[in-house]
PDB file of C-alpha atoms in Angstrom:
ATOM      1  CA  ASP A 939      -5.284   0.961 -25.693  1.00 64.00           C
ATOM      2  CA  ALA A 940      -7.082   1.913 -22.518  1.00 81.00           C
ATOM      3  CA  GLY A 941      -7.067  -0.663 -19.784  1.00 92.00           C
ATOM      4  CA  VAL A 942      -9.754  -1.138 -17.173  1.00 96.00           C
ATOM      5  CA  ILE A 943     -10.805   2.255 -15.875  1.00 96.00           C
ATOM      6  CA  GLN A 944     -11.981   2.774 -12.331  1.00 97.00           C
ATOM      7  CA  SER A 945     -13.279   5.884 -10.621  1.00 96.00           C
ATOM      8  CA  PRO A 946     -12.752   7.447  -8.254  1.00 97.00           C
ATOM      9  CA  ARG A 947      -9.182   6.439  -7.455  1.00 96.00           C
ATOM     10  CA  HIS A 948      -9.595   7.527  -3.850  1.00 96.00           C
ATOM     11  CA  GLU A 949     -12.741   8.001  -1.796  1.00 97.00           C
ATOM     12  CA  VAL A 950     -12.992   9.193   1.772  1.00 97.00           C
ATOM     13  CA  THR A 951     -16.439   9.210   3.325  1.00 96.00           C
ATOM     14  CA  GLU A 952     -18.140   9.091   6.656  1.00 96.00           C
ATOM     15  CA  MET A 953     -19.879   6.116   8.155  1.00 96.00           C
ATOM     16  CA  GLY A 954     -23.465   5.845   6.983  1.00 96.00           C
ATOM     17  CA  GLN A 955     -22.907   7.515   3.637  1.00 97.00           C
ATOM     18  CA  GLU A 956     -23.591   5.868   0.301  1.00 97.00           C
ATOM     19  CA  VAL A 957     -20.550   5.035  -1.808  1.00 97.00           C
ATOM     20  CA  THR A 958     -20.599   4.240  -5.526  1.00 98.00           C
ATOM     21  CA  LEU A 959     -17.566   2.817  -7.286  1.00 98.00           C
ATOM     22  CA  ARG A 960     -17.445   2.749 -11.061  1.00 98.00           C
ATOM     23  CA  CYS A 961     -15.736   0.549 -13.614  1.00 98.00           C
ATOM     24  CA  LYS A 962     -15.324   0.573 -17.356  1.00 98.00           C
ATOM     25  CA  PRO A 963     -13.984  -2.764 -18.644  1.00 97.00           C
ATOM     26  CA  ILE A 964     -11.719  -3.207 -21.618  1.00 96.00           C
ATOM     27  CA  SER A 965     -13.717  -2.895 -24.811  1.00 96.00           C
ATOM     28  CA  GLY A 966     -14.768  -6.305 -26.102  1.00 95.00           C
ATOM     29  CA  HIS A 967     -14.346  -8.121 -22.803  1.00 96.00           C
ATOM     30  CA  ASN A 968     -17.504  -9.847 -21.654  1.00 93.00           C
ATOM     31  CA  SER A 969     -16.625 -10.857 -18.101  1.00 94.00           C
ATOM     32  CA  LEU A 970     -16.297  -8.364 -15.271  1.00 96.00           C
ATOM     33  CA  PHE A 971     -15.144  -8.983 -11.699  1.00 96.00           C
ATOM     34  CA  TRP A 972     -15.244  -6.937  -8.509  1.00 97.00           C
ATOM     35  CA  TYR A 973     -12.601  -7.710  -5.857  1.00 96.00           C
ATOM     36  CA  ARG A 974     -11.830  -6.287  -2.440  1.00 95.00           C
ATOM     37  CA  GLN A 975      -8.290  -6.243  -1.020  1.00 92.00           C
ATOM     38  CA  THR A 976      -7.394  -5.769   2.645  1.00 91.00           C
ATOM     39  CA  MET A 977      -4.324  -6.618   4.676  1.00 85.00           C
ATOM     40  CA  MET A 978      -6.298  -8.977   6.882  1.00 86.00           C
ATOM     41  CA  ARG A 979      -8.292 -10.886   4.286  1.00 86.00           C
ATOM     42  CA  GLY A 980      -6.178 -10.519   1.163  1.00 86.00           C
ATOM     43  CA  LEU A 981      -7.933 -10.444  -2.206  1.00 89.00           C
ATOM     44  CA  GLU A 982     -11.598 -11.464  -2.163  1.00 90.00           C
ATOM     45  CA  LEU A 983     -13.890 -11.912  -5.158  1.00 93.00           C
ATOM     46  CA  LEU A 984     -17.141 -10.110  -4.449  1.00 95.00           C
ATOM     47  CA  ILE A 985     -19.141 -10.727  -7.626  1.00 96.00           C
ATOM     48  CA  TYR A 986     -18.647 -11.381 -11.305  1.00 94.00           C
ATOM     49  CA  PHE A 987     -20.706 -10.923 -14.443  1.00 95.00           C
ATOM     50  CA  ASN A 988     -20.695 -12.737 -17.763  1.00 93.00           C
ATOM     51  CA  ASN A 989     -22.340 -10.854 -20.628  1.00 94.00           C
ATOM     52  CA  ASN A 990     -23.756  -8.337 -18.125  1.00 95.00           C
ATOM     53  CA  VAL A 991     -25.462 -11.080 -16.081  1.00 94.00           C
ATOM     54  CA  PRO A 992     -24.388 -11.692 -12.472  1.00 94.00           C
ATOM     55  CA  ILE A 993     -23.053 -15.255 -12.240  1.00 91.00           C
ATOM     56  CA  ASP A 994     -21.721 -15.543  -8.699  1.00 90.00           C
ATOM     57  CA  ASP A 995     -22.357 -13.018  -5.939  1.00 92.00           C
ATOM     58  CA  SER A 996     -21.516 -15.348  -3.057  1.00 90.00           C
ATOM     59  CA  GLY A 997     -18.628 -13.100  -2.070  1.00 90.00           C
ATOM     60  CA  MET A 998     -20.783 -10.030  -1.495  1.00 93.00           C
ATOM     61  CA  PRO A 999     -20.471  -9.421   2.252  1.00 86.00           C
ATOM     62  CA  GLU A1000     -24.039  -8.442   3.026  1.00 84.00           C
ATOM     63  CA  ASP A1001     -27.081  -6.627   1.783  1.00 90.00           C
ATOM     64  CA  ARG A1002     -25.347  -3.280   2.101  1.00 95.00           C
ATOM     65  CA  PHE A1003     -23.371  -4.186  -1.013  1.00 96.00           C
ATOM     66  CA  SER A1004     -24.918  -4.237  -4.473  1.00 97.00           C
ATOM     67  CA  ALA A1005     -23.492  -4.362  -7.986  1.00 97.00           C
ATOM     68  CA  LYS A1006     -24.983  -3.667 -11.367  1.00 97.00           C
ATOM     69  CA  MET A1007     -23.878  -3.944 -14.959  1.00 97.00           C
ATOM     70  CA  PRO A1008     -26.436  -2.129 -17.091  1.00 96.00           C
ATOM     71  CA  ASN A1009     -24.400  -2.556 -20.274  1.00 95.00           C
ATOM     72  CA  ALA A1010     -21.193  -4.091 -21.555  1.00 95.00           C
ATOM     73  CA  SER A1011     -19.093  -1.011 -20.881  1.00 95.00           C
ATOM     74  CA  PHE A1012     -20.082   0.003 -17.361  1.00 96.00           C
ATOM     75  CA  SER A1013     -20.513  -1.449 -13.900  1.00 98.00           C
ATOM     76  CA  THR A1014     -21.072  -0.030 -10.436  1.00 98.00           C
ATOM     77  CA  LEU A1015     -20.482  -1.334  -6.937  1.00 98.00           C
ATOM     78  CA  LYS A1016     -22.561   0.429  -4.318  1.00 97.00           C
ATOM     79  CA  ILE A1017     -22.256   0.341  -0.545  1.00 97.00           C
ATOM     80  CA  GLN A1018     -25.174   1.734   1.409  1.00 96.00           C
ATOM     81  CA  PRO A1019     -24.755   2.506   4.248  1.00 96.00           C
ATOM     82  CA  SER A1020     -20.962   2.382   4.435  1.00 96.00           C
ATOM     83  CA  GLU A1021     -19.120   1.273   7.574  1.00 96.00           C
ATOM     84  CA  PRO A1022     -15.476   1.680   8.684  1.00 96.00           C
ATOM     85  CA  ARG A1023     -14.855  -2.050   8.122  1.00 95.00           C
ATOM     86  CA  ASP A1024     -15.582  -1.505   4.421  1.00 96.00           C
ATOM     87  CA  SER A1025     -12.306   0.426   4.121  1.00 97.00           C
ATOM     88  CA  ALA A1026     -10.238  -1.391   1.505  1.00 97.00           C
ATOM     89  CA  VAL A1027      -8.965  -1.201  -2.051  1.00 96.00           C
ATOM     90  CA  TYR A1028     -11.645  -2.286  -4.506  1.00 97.00           C
ATOM     91  CA  PHE A1029     -10.500  -3.655  -7.840  1.00 96.00           C
ATOM     92  CA  CYS A1030     -12.434  -4.188 -11.005  1.00 97.00           C
ATOM     93  CA  ALA A1031     -11.112  -6.668 -13.563  1.00 96.00           C
ATOM     94  CA  SER A1032     -12.288  -7.769 -16.984  1.00 96.00           C
ATOM     95  CA  SER A1033     -11.604 -10.609 -19.386  1.00 93.00           C
ATOM     96  CA  PHE A1034     -13.103 -12.650 -22.170  1.00 92.00           C
ATOM     97  CA  VAL A1035     -15.494 -15.256 -20.780  1.00 87.00           C
ATOM     98  CA  ASN A1036     -13.567 -18.221 -19.298  1.00 78.00           C
ATOM     99  CA  SER A1037     -10.197 -16.694 -20.193  1.00 84.00           C
ATOM    100  CA  ASP A1038      -7.291 -17.425 -17.844  1.00 81.00           C
ATOM    101  CA  THR A1039      -6.108 -13.825 -18.020  1.00 87.00           C
ATOM    102  CA  GLN A1040      -7.902 -11.133 -16.081  1.00 91.00           C
ATOM    103  CA  TYR A1041      -6.975  -7.489 -16.548  1.00 94.00           C
ATOM    104  CA  PHE A1042      -7.174  -5.430 -13.397  1.00 94.00           C
ATOM    105  CA  GLY A1043      -7.904  -1.758 -13.029  1.00 95.00           C
ATOM    106  CA  PRO A1044      -5.797   0.486 -10.770  1.00 93.00           C
ATOM    107  CA  GLY A1045      -8.269   0.150  -7.911  1.00 95.00           C
ATOM    108  CA  THR A1046     -10.291   2.514  -5.755  1.00 97.00           C
ATOM    109  CA  ARG A1047      -8.960   3.108  -2.260  1.00 96.00           C
ATOM    110  CA  LEU A1048     -11.977   3.563   0.012  1.00 98.00           C
ATOM    111  CA  THR A1049     -11.674   4.989   3.506  1.00 97.00           C
ATOM    112  CA  VAL A1050     -14.776   5.083   5.683  1.00 97.00           C
ATOM    113  CA  LEU A1051     -14.323   7.229   8.765  1.00 96.00           C
TER     114      LEU A1051
ATOM    115  CA  GLY B 930     -12.071 -27.557  -0.100  1.00 55.00           C
ATOM    116  CA  ASN B 931     -10.264 -26.056  -3.052  1.00 63.00           C
ATOM    117  CA  SER B 932      -7.697 -23.469  -2.018  1.00 84.00           C
ATOM    118  CA  VAL B 933      -4.268 -21.993  -2.588  1.00 90.00           C
ATOM    119  CA  THR B 934      -1.646 -21.594   0.147  1.00 93.00           C
ATOM    120  CA  GLN B 935       1.474 -19.535  -0.337  1.00 93.00           C
ATOM    121  CA  MET B 936       4.321 -18.590   1.944  1.00 89.00           C
ATOM    122  CA  GLU B 937       3.795 -15.558   4.119  1.00 85.00           C
ATOM    123  CA  GLY B 938       5.875 -12.495   3.550  1.00 86.00           C
ATOM    124  CA  PRO B 939       7.478 -10.193   3.521  1.00 94.00           C
ATOM    125  CA  VAL B 940      10.422 -11.755   1.778  1.00 96.00           C
ATOM    126  CA  THR B 941      13.516  -9.546   1.684  1.00 97.00           C
ATOM    127  CA  LEU B 942      16.439 -10.353  -0.592  1.00 96.00           C
ATOM    128  CA  SER B 943      19.466  -8.590  -1.973  1.00 96.00           C
ATOM    129  CA  GLU B 944      19.701  -7.835  -5.664  1.00 96.00           C
ATOM    130  CA  GLU B 945      20.905 -10.814  -7.762  1.00 96.00           C
ATOM    131  CA  ALA B 946      19.810 -13.325  -5.112  1.00 97.00           C
ATOM    132  CA  PHE B 947      17.866 -16.477  -5.989  1.00 97.00           C
ATOM    133  CA  LEU B 948      14.139 -16.305  -5.311  1.00 97.00           C
ATOM    134  CA  THR B 949      11.667 -19.008  -4.385  1.00 97.00           C
ATOM    135  CA  ILE B 950       8.093 -18.305  -3.320  1.00 97.00           C
ATOM    136  CA  ASN B 951       6.270 -21.471  -2.341  1.00 96.00           C
ATOM    137  CA  CYS B 952       2.715 -22.239  -3.376  1.00 96.00           C
ATOM    138  CA  THR B 953       0.618 -25.345  -2.866  1.00 95.00           C
ATOM    139  CA  TYR B 954      -2.925 -26.038  -3.899  1.00 91.00           C
ATOM    140  CA  THR B 955      -5.698 -28.388  -2.919  1.00 86.00           C
ATOM    141  CA  ALA B 956      -8.117 -29.496  -5.569  1.00 73.00           C
ATOM    142  CA  THR B 957      -9.503 -32.571  -7.174  1.00 74.00           C
ATOM    143  CA  GLY B 958      -8.118 -33.122 -10.615  1.00 78.00           C
ATOM    144  CA  TYR B 959      -5.742 -30.742 -12.370  1.00 81.00           C
ATOM    145  CA  PRO B 960      -6.728 -27.098 -12.172  1.00 87.00           C
ATOM    146  CA  SER B 961      -4.995 -24.391 -14.191  1.00 89.00           C
ATOM    147  CA  LEU B 962      -2.432 -22.574 -12.041  1.00 93.00           C
ATOM    148  CA  PHE B 963      -1.218 -18.982 -12.191  1.00 95.00           C
ATOM    149  CA  TRP B 964       1.103 -16.421 -10.713  1.00 97.00           C
ATOM    150  CA  TYR B 965      -0.100 -12.825 -10.726  1.00 96.00           C
ATOM    151  CA  VAL B 966       2.047  -9.832  -9.703  1.00 96.00           C
ATOM    152  CA  GLN B 967       0.964  -6.523  -8.183  1.00 94.00           C
ATOM    153  CA  TYR B 968       3.410  -3.645  -8.440  1.00 94.00           C
ATOM    154  CA  PRO B 969       3.034  -0.748  -5.980  1.00 91.00           C
ATOM    155  CA  GLY B 970      -0.075   1.305  -6.616  1.00 87.00           C
ATOM    156  CA  GLU B 971      -1.321  -0.927  -9.435  1.00 89.00           C
ATOM    157  CA  GLY B 972      -3.761  -3.748 -10.011  1.00 90.00           C
ATOM    158  CA  LEU B 973      -2.745  -7.360 -10.457  1.00 92.00           C
ATOM    159  CA  GLN B 974      -1.399  -8.616 -13.763  1.00 93.00           C
ATOM    160  CA  LEU B 975      -0.811 -12.143 -14.990  1.00 94.00           C
ATOM    161  CA  LEU B 976       2.859 -13.133 -14.729  1.00 97.00           C
ATOM    162  CA  LEU B 977       2.741 -16.754 -15.910  1.00 97.00           C
ATOM    163  CA  LYS B 978       0.513 -19.798 -16.001  1.00 95.00           C
ATOM    164  CA  ALA B 979       0.481 -23.581 -16.473  1.00 95.00           C
ATOM    165  CA  THR B 980      -2.555 -25.558 -17.481  1.00 90.00           C
ATOM    166  CA  LYS B 981      -1.501 -29.183 -17.008  1.00 89.00           C
ATOM    167  CA  ALA B 982       0.841 -31.330 -14.969  1.00 91.00           C
ATOM    168  CA  ASP B 983       4.585 -30.917 -15.662  1.00 94.00           C
ATOM    169  CA  ASP B 984       4.001 -27.718 -17.639  1.00 95.00           C
ATOM    170  CA  LYS B 985       6.421 -24.876 -16.926  1.00 97.00           C
ATOM    171  CA  GLY B 986       5.223 -21.305 -17.122  1.00 97.00           C
ATOM    172  CA  SER B 987       7.825 -18.596 -17.629  1.00 97.00           C
ATOM    173  CA  ASN B 988       7.979 -14.828 -18.097  1.00 97.00           C
ATOM    174  CA  LYS B 989      10.426 -12.008 -17.303  1.00 95.00           C
ATOM    175  CA  GLY B 990      12.946 -14.510 -15.920  1.00 97.00           C
ATOM    176  CA  PHE B 991      10.394 -16.066 -13.545  1.00 98.00           C
ATOM    177  CA  GLU B 992       9.489 -19.743 -13.786  1.00 98.00           C
ATOM    178  CA  ALA B 993       7.045 -22.102 -12.105  1.00 98.00           C
ATOM    179  CA  THR B 994       6.505 -25.817 -12.760  1.00 97.00           C
ATOM    180  CA  TYR B 995       3.178 -27.572 -12.238  1.00 96.00           C
ATOM    181  CA  ARG B 996       4.001 -30.490  -9.890  1.00 95.00           C
ATOM    182  CA  LYS B 997       1.046 -32.789  -9.366  1.00 91.00           C
ATOM    183  CA  GLU B 998       2.994 -35.141  -7.085  1.00 92.00           C
ATOM    184  CA  THR B 999       3.519 -32.396  -4.548  1.00 93.00           C
ATOM    185  CA  THR B1000       0.509 -30.265  -5.600  1.00 93.00           C
ATOM    186  CA  SER B1001       2.860 -27.311  -5.867  1.00 95.00           C
ATOM    187  CA  PHE B1002       3.572 -24.415  -8.207  1.00 97.00           C
ATOM    188  CA  HIS B1003       6.557 -22.648  -6.672  1.00 97.00           C
ATOM    189  CA  LEU B1004       7.741 -19.399  -8.248  1.00 98.00           C
ATOM    190  CA  GLU B1005      11.476 -19.057  -8.924  1.00 98.00           C
ATOM    191  CA  LYS B1006      13.874 -16.529 -10.385  1.00 97.00           C
ATOM    192  CA  GLY B1007      17.609 -16.949 -10.645  1.00 96.00           C
ATOM    193  CA  SER B1008      18.654 -13.330 -10.105  1.00 95.00           C
ATOM    194  CA  VAL B1009      16.189 -10.798  -8.765  1.00 97.00           C
ATOM    195  CA  GLN B1010      16.264  -7.073  -9.419  1.00 97.00           C
ATOM    196  CA  VAL B1011      15.054  -4.114  -7.401  1.00 96.00           C
ATOM    197  CA  SER B1012      12.260  -3.699  -9.965  1.00 96.00           C
ATOM    198  CA  ASP B1013      10.892  -7.126  -8.975  1.00 97.00           C
ATOM    199  CA  SER B1014       9.743  -5.683  -5.657  1.00 97.00           C
ATOM    200  CA  ALA B1015       6.005  -6.345  -5.630  1.00 97.00           C
ATOM    201  CA  VAL B1016       3.314  -8.603  -4.193  1.00 95.00           C
ATOM    202  CA  TYR B1017       3.049 -12.024  -5.843  1.00 97.00           C
ATOM    203  CA  PHE B1018      -0.195 -14.007  -5.859  1.00 95.00           C
ATOM    204  CA  CYS B1019      -0.527 -17.700  -6.570  1.00 95.00           C
ATOM    205  CA  ALA B1020      -3.914 -18.635  -8.003  1.00 93.00           C
ATOM    206  CA  ARG B1021      -5.876 -21.547  -9.400  1.00 91.00           C
ATOM    207  CA  ARG B1022      -8.972 -22.102 -11.464  1.00 85.00           C
ATOM    208  CA  GLY B1023     -11.330 -25.000 -10.913  1.00 72.00           C
ATOM    209  CA  LEU B1024     -11.787 -27.882 -13.259  1.00 67.00           C
ATOM    210  CA  ASN B1025     -14.643 -26.319 -15.121  1.00 66.00           C
ATOM    211  CA  ARG B1026     -13.871 -23.568 -17.584  1.00 60.00           C
ATOM    212  CA  ASP B1027     -16.457 -21.322 -15.957  1.00 62.00           C
ATOM    213  CA  ASP B1028     -14.999 -21.731 -12.484  1.00 73.00           C
ATOM    214  CA  LYS B1029     -13.705 -18.544 -10.968  1.00 80.00           C
ATOM    215  CA  ILE B1030     -10.019 -17.945 -10.252  1.00 86.00           C
ATOM    216  CA  ILE B1031      -9.119 -18.290  -6.577  1.00 87.00           C
ATOM    217  CA  PHE B1032      -6.168 -16.253  -5.314  1.00 90.00           C
ATOM    218  CA  GLY B1033      -3.783 -16.911  -2.450  1.00 91.00           C
ATOM    219  CA  LYS B1034      -3.171 -14.197   0.137  1.00 89.00           C
ATOM    220  CA  GLY B1035      -0.116 -12.832  -1.639  1.00 93.00           C
ATOM    221  CA  THR B1036       3.588 -12.644  -0.730  1.00 95.00           C
ATOM    222  CA  ARG B1037       5.268  -9.256  -0.524  1.00 95.00           C
ATOM    223  CA  LEU B1038       8.804  -9.226  -1.947  1.00 97.00           C
ATOM    224  CA  HIS B1039      11.377  -6.524  -1.139  1.00 96.00           C
ATOM    225  CA  ILE B1040      14.612  -6.446  -3.124  1.00 97.00           C
ATOM    226  CA  LEU B1041      17.436  -4.399  -1.652  1.00 96.00           C
ATOM    227  CA  PRO B1042      20.006  -2.737  -3.930  1.00 93.00           C
TER     228      PRO B1042
END
């Protein structure tokens, strides 16, 4: 069975450019999470959705970040404009609603020059 | 507030050594507690969990006991292997089933052959 799929796996872009990260959750899961991981701040929850509805976006750093989940099998995290401090590994995870077990994707390593 | 604190790494041990990674939590009541593991180049995956006081979670030779007296959930393994080299995250969920999971900063473990 396919796990959580993220694309791209690596992204290198220049400051000011728009970046779009994509995630396909495990089929049947109805919760989806976006995390950011850096050495300095560890793992941070940015936003999560239940049944395609955003529940908690308090972790989204600022207005440059936005996330959408147009249907149960796809979500995007967009950064516009990107800045060097956005460089990190971004993980998507999915689960059944209120489950204790989240399944993480392999991550997207973003480098903003 | 509610948080998870775990020992800073990196932790370096020789193969077959005994492992302890400390984790304490602050929360009102009795949150569910977890250990997640992140192998190099991968996303996090659930290693074990405990949902009430005095429960012991175990998996792959790892164990952790939910200690409400000391608000701790230390991870232990009697004999580590090189393949255990990874980053280990302690985590908790709030009292409500729809509360998000909060992760500690992670502890990097290196096992030398």
